[in-house]
Amino acid sequence: NPVLVGNDVTIGQYVVFDSDEGPIVIDDNARISPLAYIEGPCYIGKNVTIQPHAQIRKNTSIGHSCKIGGEVSGSVFQPYTNKAHHGFVGDSYIGSWVNFGAGTSTSNLKNTYGPVRAEYNGEKRDTGMQFFGCVIGDYTKAAINTSIYTGKIIGVSAQLFGCVSENVGSFVMDTSDGKKEFELEAAIRTQKRMFERRGVEQSDEDVKKIEQIFRETAEQRKEEIK
Protein backbone atom coordinates (compact mmCIF):
# COMPACT_ATOMS: atom_id res chain seq x y z
CA ASN A 1 0.00 0.00 0.00
CA PRO A 2 1.25 3.50 -0.77
CA VAL A 3 2.45 6.29 1.50
CA LEU A 4 1.17 9.44 -0.21
CA VAL A 5 2.80 12.71 0.81
CA GLY A 6 1.54 16.17 -0.15
CA ASN A 7 3.41 19.39 -0.76
CA ASP A 8 5.75 21.01 1.76
CA VAL A 9 5.50 18.15 4.25
CA THR A 10 8.28 17.92 6.85
CA ILE A 11 9.31 14.42 7.96
CA GLY A 12 11.80 14.16 10.81
CA GLN A 13 14.44 11.52 11.37
CA TYR A 14 13.60 7.94 12.25
CA VAL A 15 9.90 8.17 11.40
CA VAL A 16 8.34 4.74 10.73
CA PHE A 17 5.54 4.31 8.18
CA ASP A 18 3.72 0.96 8.33
CA SER A 19 1.34 0.65 5.39
CA ASP A 20 0.97 -3.13 5.43
CA GLU A 21 -2.74 -2.94 6.30
CA GLY A 22 -3.68 0.18 4.37
CA PRO A 23 -2.47 3.40 2.74
CA ILE A 24 -1.13 6.41 4.60
CA VAL A 25 -2.08 9.86 3.29
CA ILE A 26 -0.26 12.96 4.56
CA ASP A 27 -1.70 16.24 3.32
CA ASP A 28 0.06 19.51 2.52
CA ASN A 29 2.20 21.35 5.09
CA ALA A 30 1.96 18.60 7.70
CA ARG A 31 4.87 18.11 10.06
CA ILE A 32 5.84 14.61 11.19
CA SER A 33 8.28 14.93 14.08
CA PRO A 34 11.22 12.58 14.67
CA LEU A 35 10.61 9.08 16.03
CA ALA A 36 6.88 9.04 15.22
CA TYR A 37 5.18 5.79 14.18
CA ILE A 38 2.32 5.96 11.66
CA GLU A 39 0.22 2.94 10.69
CA GLY A 40 -2.22 2.73 7.80
CA PRO A 41 -4.93 3.10 6.84
CA CYS A 42 -4.57 6.66 8.10
CA TYR A 43 -5.18 10.24 6.99
CA ILE A 44 -3.20 13.19 8.34
CA GLY A 45 -4.65 16.52 7.27
CA LYS A 46 -3.17 19.82 6.18
CA ASN A 47 -1.05 21.74 8.68
CA VAL A 48 -1.18 18.89 11.20
CA THR A 49 1.72 18.45 13.61
CA ILE A 50 2.51 14.92 14.77
CA GLN A 51 4.61 15.17 17.91
CA PRO A 52 7.85 13.25 18.59
CA HIS A 53 7.35 9.62 19.66
CA ALA A 54 3.66 9.72 18.69
CA GLN A 55 1.96 6.46 17.75
CA ILE A 56 -0.72 6.97 15.10
CA ARG A 57 -2.42 3.61 14.78
CA LYS A 58 -4.61 2.34 11.95
CA ASN A 59 -8.08 3.64 11.08
CA THR A 60 -7.30 7.16 12.30
CA SER A 61 -8.29 10.38 10.53
CA ILE A 62 -6.85 13.70 11.70
CA GLY A 63 -8.42 16.92 10.44
CA HIS A 64 -6.42 19.98 9.45
CA SER A 65 -4.48 22.07 11.95
CA CYS A 66 -4.46 19.49 14.76
CA LYS A 67 -1.54 18.75 17.07
CA ILE A 68 -1.38 15.08 18.00
CA GLY A 69 0.97 13.24 20.35
CA GLY A 70 0.92 10.10 22.46
CA GLU A 71 -1.07 7.13 21.11
CA VAL A 72 -4.24 7.29 19.04
CA SER A 73 -6.08 4.45 17.34
CA GLY A 74 -9.23 4.08 15.28
CA SER A 75 -10.30 7.66 15.97
CA VAL A 76 -11.51 10.75 14.13
CA PHE A 77 -10.19 14.18 15.11
CA GLN A 78 -11.91 17.23 13.68
CA PRO A 79 -9.84 20.34 12.83
CA TYR A 80 -7.95 22.48 15.36
CA THR A 81 -7.99 19.88 18.12
CA ASN A 82 -4.95 19.46 20.38
CA LYS A 83 -3.79 16.21 21.92
CA ALA A 84 -0.18 17.24 22.09
CA HIS A 85 0.99 15.11 25.02
CA HIS A 86 1.15 11.49 26.14
CA GLY A 87 -2.05 9.56 26.74
CA PHE A 88 -4.29 7.25 24.71
CA VAL A 89 -7.38 8.00 22.60
CA GLY A 90 -8.96 4.96 20.98
CA ASP A 91 -12.05 4.26 18.89
CA SER A 92 -13.42 7.74 19.55
CA TYR A 93 -14.88 10.72 17.71
CA ILE A 94 -13.38 14.05 18.80
CA GLY A 95 -14.84 17.39 17.69
CA SER A 96 -13.06 20.63 16.77
CA TRP A 97 -11.14 22.92 19.14
CA VAL A 98 -10.93 20.20 21.81
CA ASN A 99 -7.89 20.15 24.09
CA PHE A 100 -6.54 17.16 26.01
CA GLY A 101 -4.22 17.89 28.93
CA ALA A 102 -1.14 15.73 29.41
CA GLY A 103 -1.94 12.19 30.49
CA THR A 104 -5.59 12.28 29.45
CA SER A 105 -6.76 8.89 28.19
CA THR A 106 -9.92 7.22 26.98
CA SER A 107 -10.94 3.64 27.73
CA ASN A 108 -12.15 1.77 24.66
CA LEU A 109 -12.58 -1.73 26.11
CA LYS A 110 -14.58 -2.92 29.13
CA ASN A 111 -12.91 -5.03 31.81
CA THR A 112 -15.39 -7.79 30.94
CA TYR A 113 -14.53 -7.60 27.21
CA GLY A 114 -18.27 -7.37 26.52
CA PRO A 115 -20.05 -4.99 24.12
CA VAL A 116 -19.94 -1.35 25.19
CA ARG A 117 -23.23 0.24 26.22
CA ALA A 118 -23.71 3.99 25.83
CA GLU A 119 -26.33 6.17 27.48
CA TYR A 120 -28.39 8.29 25.11
CA ASN A 121 -31.47 10.31 26.07
CA GLY A 122 -31.47 8.62 29.45
CA GLU A 123 -31.46 5.11 28.03
CA LYS A 124 -28.58 2.63 27.99
CA ARG A 125 -28.06 1.30 24.48
CA ASP A 126 -25.89 -1.54 23.29
CA THR A 127 -23.48 -0.24 20.66
CA GLY A 128 -22.76 -3.77 19.43
CA MET A 129 -19.07 -2.91 19.54
CA GLN A 130 -16.42 -4.39 21.75
CA PHE A 131 -14.17 -1.40 21.17
CA PHE A 132 -15.79 2.01 21.63
CA GLY A 133 -14.22 4.98 23.36
CA CYS A 134 -16.11 8.24 23.54
CA VAL A 135 -17.77 11.02 21.55
CA ILE A 136 -16.64 14.54 22.45
CA GLY A 137 -18.25 17.76 21.21
CA ASP A 138 -16.51 20.93 20.03
CA TYR A 139 -14.60 23.19 22.45
CA THR A 140 -14.47 20.64 25.28
CA LYS A 141 -11.36 20.65 27.50
CA ALA A 142 -9.89 17.83 29.56
CA ALA A 143 -7.51 18.67 32.40
CA ILE A 144 -4.27 16.76 32.93
CA ASN A 145 -4.59 13.06 33.73
CA THR A 146 -8.31 12.94 32.96
CA SER A 147 -9.62 9.38 32.51
CA ILE A 148 -12.69 8.94 30.30
CA TYR A 149 -14.56 5.65 30.67
CA THR A 150 -15.84 3.58 27.74
CA GLY A 151 -18.90 4.71 25.83
CA LYS A 152 -19.15 8.22 27.27
CA ILE A 153 -20.81 11.03 25.34
CA ILE A 154 -19.52 14.52 26.11
CA GLY A 155 -21.22 17.71 24.95
CA VAL A 156 -19.99 21.07 23.65
CA SER A 157 -17.74 23.27 25.83
CA ALA A 158 -17.66 20.75 28.67
CA GLN A 159 -14.86 20.91 31.22
CA LEU A 160 -13.49 17.53 32.32
CA PHE A 161 -11.44 16.66 35.39
CA GLY A 162 -10.40 13.41 37.07
CA CYS A 163 -12.42 10.27 36.26
CA VAL A 164 -15.29 10.78 33.83
CA SER A 165 -17.53 7.81 34.62
CA GLU A 166 -20.79 9.17 33.16
CA ASN A 167 -21.89 11.41 30.32
CA VAL A 168 -21.20 15.13 30.63
CA GLY A 169 -23.52 17.63 28.97
CA SER A 170 -22.75 20.83 27.11
CA PHE A 171 -21.36 23.69 29.22
CA VAL A 172 -21.01 21.41 32.25
CA MET A 173 -17.93 21.33 34.47
CA ASP A 174 -17.47 17.80 35.81
CA THR A 175 -15.39 18.47 38.94
CA SER A 176 -14.50 16.55 42.11
CA ASP A 177 -17.05 18.75 43.90
CA GLY A 178 -19.82 17.74 41.51
CA LYS A 179 -21.17 19.15 38.29
CA LYS A 180 -21.42 22.90 37.78
CA GLU A 181 -22.38 25.16 34.90
CA PHE A 182 -19.64 26.52 32.68
CA GLU A 183 -20.85 30.06 32.17
CA LEU A 184 -21.59 31.34 28.68
CA GLU A 185 -19.33 34.38 29.04
CA ALA A 186 -16.41 32.13 30.02
CA ALA A 187 -17.04 29.88 27.01
CA ILE A 188 -17.02 32.87 24.65
CA ARG A 189 -13.80 34.23 26.17
CA THR A 190 -12.17 30.81 25.92
CA GLN A 191 -13.19 30.49 22.27
CA LYS A 192 -11.63 33.87 21.50
CA ARG A 193 -8.36 32.98 23.22
CA MET A 194 -8.17 29.66 21.40
CA PHE A 195 -8.82 31.28 18.04
CA GLU A 196 -6.13 33.90 18.65
CA ARG A 197 -3.54 31.20 19.36
CA ARG A 198 -4.18 29.79 15.90
CA GLY A 199 -4.49 33.10 14.08
CA VAL A 200 -8.27 32.77 13.64
CA GLU A 201 -10.54 35.77 14.19
CA GLN A 202 -13.65 35.19 16.32
CA SER A 203 -16.67 36.29 14.28
CA ASP A 204 -20.15 37.31 15.37
CA GLU A 205 -21.40 34.04 13.88
CA ASP A 206 -19.01 32.07 16.08
CA VAL A 207 -20.38 33.79 19.17
CA LYS A 208 -23.99 33.37 18.06
CA LYS A 209 -23.48 29.65 17.55
CA ILE A 210 -22.10 29.25 21.07
CA GLU A 211 -25.02 31.25 22.45
CA GLN A 212 -27.51 29.13 20.51
CA ILE A 213 -26.09 25.85 21.79
CA PHE A 214 -26.05 27.21 25.34
CA ARG A 215 -29.74 28.10 25.10
CA GLU A 216 -30.75 24.82 23.45
CA THR A 217 -29.03 22.71 26.10
CA ALA A 218 -30.17 24.75 29.12
CA GLU A 219 -32.92 22.38 30.31
CA GLN A 220 -30.77 19.28 29.95
CA ARG A 221 -27.95 21.02 31.83
CA LYS A 222 -30.31 22.09 34.62
CA GLU A 223 -31.36 18.47 35.16
CA GLU A 224 -27.78 17.27 35.11
CA ILE A 225 -26.37 19.66 37.73
CA LYS A 226 -29.33 19.88 40.11
Coordinates of C-alpha atoms in Angstrom, one line a residue:
N1 CA 0.0 0.0 0.0
P2 CA 1.2 3.5 -0.8
V3 CA 2.4 6.3 1.5
L4 CA 1.2 9.4 -0.2
V5 CA 2.8 12.7 0.8
G6 CA 1.5 16.2 -0.2
N7 CA 3.4 19.4 -0.8
D8 CA 5.8 21.0 1.8
V9 CA 5.5 18.1 4.3
T10 CA 8.3 17.9 6.9
I11 CA 9.3 14.4 8.0
G12 CA 11.8 14.2 10.8
Q13 CA 14.4 11.5 11.4
Y14 CA 13.6 7.9 12.3
V15 CA 9.9 8.2 11.4
V16 CA 8.3 4.7 10.7
F17 CA 5.5 4.3 8.2
D18 CA 3.7 1.0 8.3
S19 CA 1.3 0.6 5.4
D20 CA 1.0 -3.1 5.4
E21 CA -2.7 -2.9 6.3
G22 CA -3.7 0.2 4.4
P23 CA -2.5 3.4 2.7
I24 CA -1.1 6.4 4.6
V25 CA -2.1 9.9 3.3
I26 CA -0.3 13.0 4.6
D27 CA -1.7 16.2 3.3
D28 CA 0.1 19.5 2.5
N29 CA 2.2 21.3 5.1
A30 CA 2.0 18.6 7.7
R31 CA 4.9 18.1 10.1
I32 CA 5.8 14.6 11.2
S33 CA 8.3 14.9 14.1
P34 CA 11.2 12.6 14.7
L35 CA 10.6 9.1 16.0
A36 CA 6.9 9.0 15.2
Y37 CA 5.2 5.8 14.2
I38 CA 2.3 6.0 11.7
E39 CA 0.2 2.9 10.7
G40 CA -2.2 2.7 7.8
P41 CA -4.9 3.1 6.8
C42 CA -4.6 6.7 8.1
Y43 CA -5.2 10.2 7.0
I44 CA -3.2 13.2 8.3
G45 CA -4.6 16.5 7.3
K46 CA -3.2 19.8 6.2
N47 CA -1.0 21.7 8.7
V48 CA -1.2 18.9 11.2
T49 CA 1.7 18.5 13.6
I50 CA 2.5 14.9 14.8
Q51 CA 4.6 15.2 17.9
P52 CA 7.9 13.3 18.6
H53 CA 7.3 9.6 19.7
A54 CA 3.7 9.7 18.7
Q55 CA 2.0 6.5 17.8
I56 CA -0.7 7.0 15.1
R57 CA -2.4 3.6 14.8
K58 CA -4.6 2.3 12.0
N59 CA -8.1 3.6 11.1
T60 CA -7.3 7.2 12.3
S61 CA -8.3 10.4 10.5
I62 CA -6.8 13.7 11.7
G63 CA -8.4 16.9 10.4
H64 CA -6.4 20.0 9.4
S65 CA -4.5 22.1 12.0
C66 CA -4.5 19.5 14.8
K67 CA -1.5 18.8 17.1
I68 CA -1.4 15.1 18.0
G69 CA 1.0 13.2 20.3
G70 CA 0.9 10.1 22.5
E71 CA -1.1 7.1 21.1
V72 CA -4.2 7.3 19.0
S73 CA -6.1 4.4 17.3
G74 CA -9.2 4.1 15.3
S75 CA -10.3 7.7 16.0
V76 CA -11.5 10.8 14.1
F77 CA -10.2 14.2 15.1
Q78 CA -11.9 17.2 13.7
P79 CA -9.8 20.3 12.8
Y80 CA -8.0 22.5 15.4
T81 CA -8.0 19.9 18.1
N82 CA -4.9 19.5 20.4
K83 CA -3.8 16.2 21.9
A84 CA -0.2 17.2 22.1
H85 CA 1.0 15.1 25.0
H86 CA 1.1 11.5 26.1
G87 CA -2.1 9.6 26.7
F88 CA -4.3 7.2 24.7
V89 CA -7.4 8.0 22.6
G90 CA -9.0 5.0 21.0
D91 CA -12.0 4.3 18.9
S92 CA -13.4 7.7 19.5
Y93 CA -14.9 10.7 17.7
I94 CA -13.4 14.0 18.8
G95 CA -14.8 17.4 17.7
S96 CA -13.1 20.6 16.8
W97 CA -11.1 22.9 19.1
V98 CA -10.9 20.2 21.8
N99 CA -7.9 20.2 24.1
F100 CA -6.5 17.2 26.0
G101 CA -4.2 17.9 28.9
A102 CA -1.1 15.7 29.4
G103 CA -1.9 12.2 30.5
T104 CA -5.6 12.3 29.4
S105 CA -6.8 8.9 28.2
T106 CA -9.9 7.2 27.0
S107 CA -10.9 3.6 27.7
N108 CA -12.2 1.8 24.7
L109 CA -12.6 -1.7 26.1
K110 CA -14.6 -2.9 29.1
N111 CA -12.9 -5.0 31.8
T112 CA -15.4 -7.8 30.9
Y113 CA -14.5 -7.6 27.2
G114 CA -18.3 -7.4 26.5
P115 CA -20.0 -5.0 24.1
V116 CA -19.9 -1.4 25.2
R117 CA -23.2 0.2 26.2
A118 CA -23.7 4.0 25.8
E119 CA -26.3 6.2 27.5
Y120 CA -28.4 8.3 25.1
N121 CA -31.5 10.3 26.1
G122 CA -31.5 8.6 29.5
E123 CA -31.5 5.1 28.0
K124 CA -28.6 2.6 28.0
R125 CA -28.1 1.3 24.5
D126 CA -25.9 -1.5 23.3
T127 CA -23.5 -0.2 20.7
G128 CA -22.8 -3.8 19.4
M129 CA -19.1 -2.9 19.5
Q130 CA -16.4 -4.4 21.8
F131 CA -14.2 -1.4 21.2
F132 CA -15.8 2.0 21.6
G133 CA -14.2 5.0 23.4
C134 CA -16.1 8.2 23.5
V135 CA -17.8 11.0 21.6
I136 CA -16.6 14.5 22.5
G137 CA -18.3 17.8 21.2
D138 CA -16.5 20.9 20.0
Y139 CA -14.6 23.2 22.4
T140 CA -14.5 20.6 25.3
K141 CA -11.4 20.7 27.5
A142 CA -9.9 17.8 29.6
A143 CA -7.5 18.7 32.4
I144 CA -4.3 16.8 32.9
N145 CA -4.6 13.1 33.7
T146 CA -8.3 12.9 33.0
S147 CA -9.6 9.4 32.5
I148 CA -12.7 8.9 30.3
Y149 CA -14.6 5.6 30.7
T150 CA -15.8 3.6 27.7
G151 CA -18.9 4.7 25.8
K152 CA -19.2 8.2 27.3
I153 CA -20.8 11.0 25.3
I154 CA -19.5 14.5 26.1
G155 CA -21.2 17.7 25.0
V156 CA -20.0 21.1 23.6
S157 CA -17.7 23.3 25.8
A158 CA -17.7 20.8 28.7
Q159 CA -14.9 20.9 31.2
L160 CA -13.5 17.5 32.3
F161 CA -11.4 16.7 35.4
G162 CA -10.4 13.4 37.1
C163 CA -12.4 10.3 36.3
V164 CA -15.3 10.8 33.8
S165 CA -17.5 7.8 34.6
E166 CA -20.8 9.2 33.2
N167 CA -21.9 11.4 30.3
V168 CA -21.2 15.1 30.6
G169 CA -23.5 17.6 29.0
S170 CA -22.8 20.8 27.1
F171 CA -21.4 23.7 29.2
V172 CA -21.0 21.4 32.3
M173 CA -17.9 21.3 34.5
D174 CA -17.5 17.8 35.8
T175 CA -15.4 18.5 38.9
S176 CA -14.5 16.6 42.1
D177 CA -17.1 18.7 43.9
G178 CA -19.8 17.7 41.5
K179 CA -21.2 19.2 38.3
K180 CA -21.4 22.9 37.8
E181 CA -22.4 25.2 34.9
F182 CA -19.6 26.5 32.7
E183 CA -20.8 30.1 32.2
L184 CA -21.6 31.3 28.7
E185 CA -19.3 34.4 29.0
A186 CA -16.4 32.1 30.0
A187 CA -17.0 29.9 27.0
I188 CA -17.0 32.9 24.6
R189 CA -13.8 34.2 26.2
T190 CA -12.2 30.8 25.9
Q191 CA -13.2 30.5 22.3
K192 CA -11.6 33.9 21.5
R193 CA -8.4 33.0 23.2
M194 CA -8.2 29.7 21.4
F195 CA -8.8 31.3 18.0
E196 CA -6.1 33.9 18.6
R197 CA -3.5 31.2 19.4
R198 CA -4.2 29.8 15.9
G199 CA -4.5 33.1 14.1
V200 CA -8.3 32.8 13.6
E201 CA -10.5 35.8 14.2
Q202 CA -13.6 35.2 16.3
S203 CA -16.7 36.3 14.3
D204 CA -20.2 37.3 15.4
E205 CA -21.4 34.0 13.9
D206 CA -19.0 32.1 16.1
V207 CA -20.4 33.8 19.2
K208 CA -24.0 33.4 18.1
K209 CA -23.5 29.6 17.6
I210 CA -22.1 29.2 21.1
E211 CA -25.0 31.3 22.4
Q212 CA -27.5 29.1 20.5
I213 CA -26.1 25.8 21.8
F214 CA -26.0 27.2 25.3
R215 CA -29.7 28.1 25.1
E216 CA -30.8 24.8 23.4
T217 CA -29.0 22.7 26.1
A218 CA -30.2 24.7 29.1
E219 CA -32.9 22.4 30.3
Q220 CA -30.8 19.3 30.0
R221 CA -28.0 21.0 31.8
K222 CA -30.3 22.1 34.6
E223 CA -31.4 18.5 35.2
E224 CA -27.8 17.3 35.1
I225 CA -26.4 19.7 37.7
K226 CA -29.3 19.9 40.1

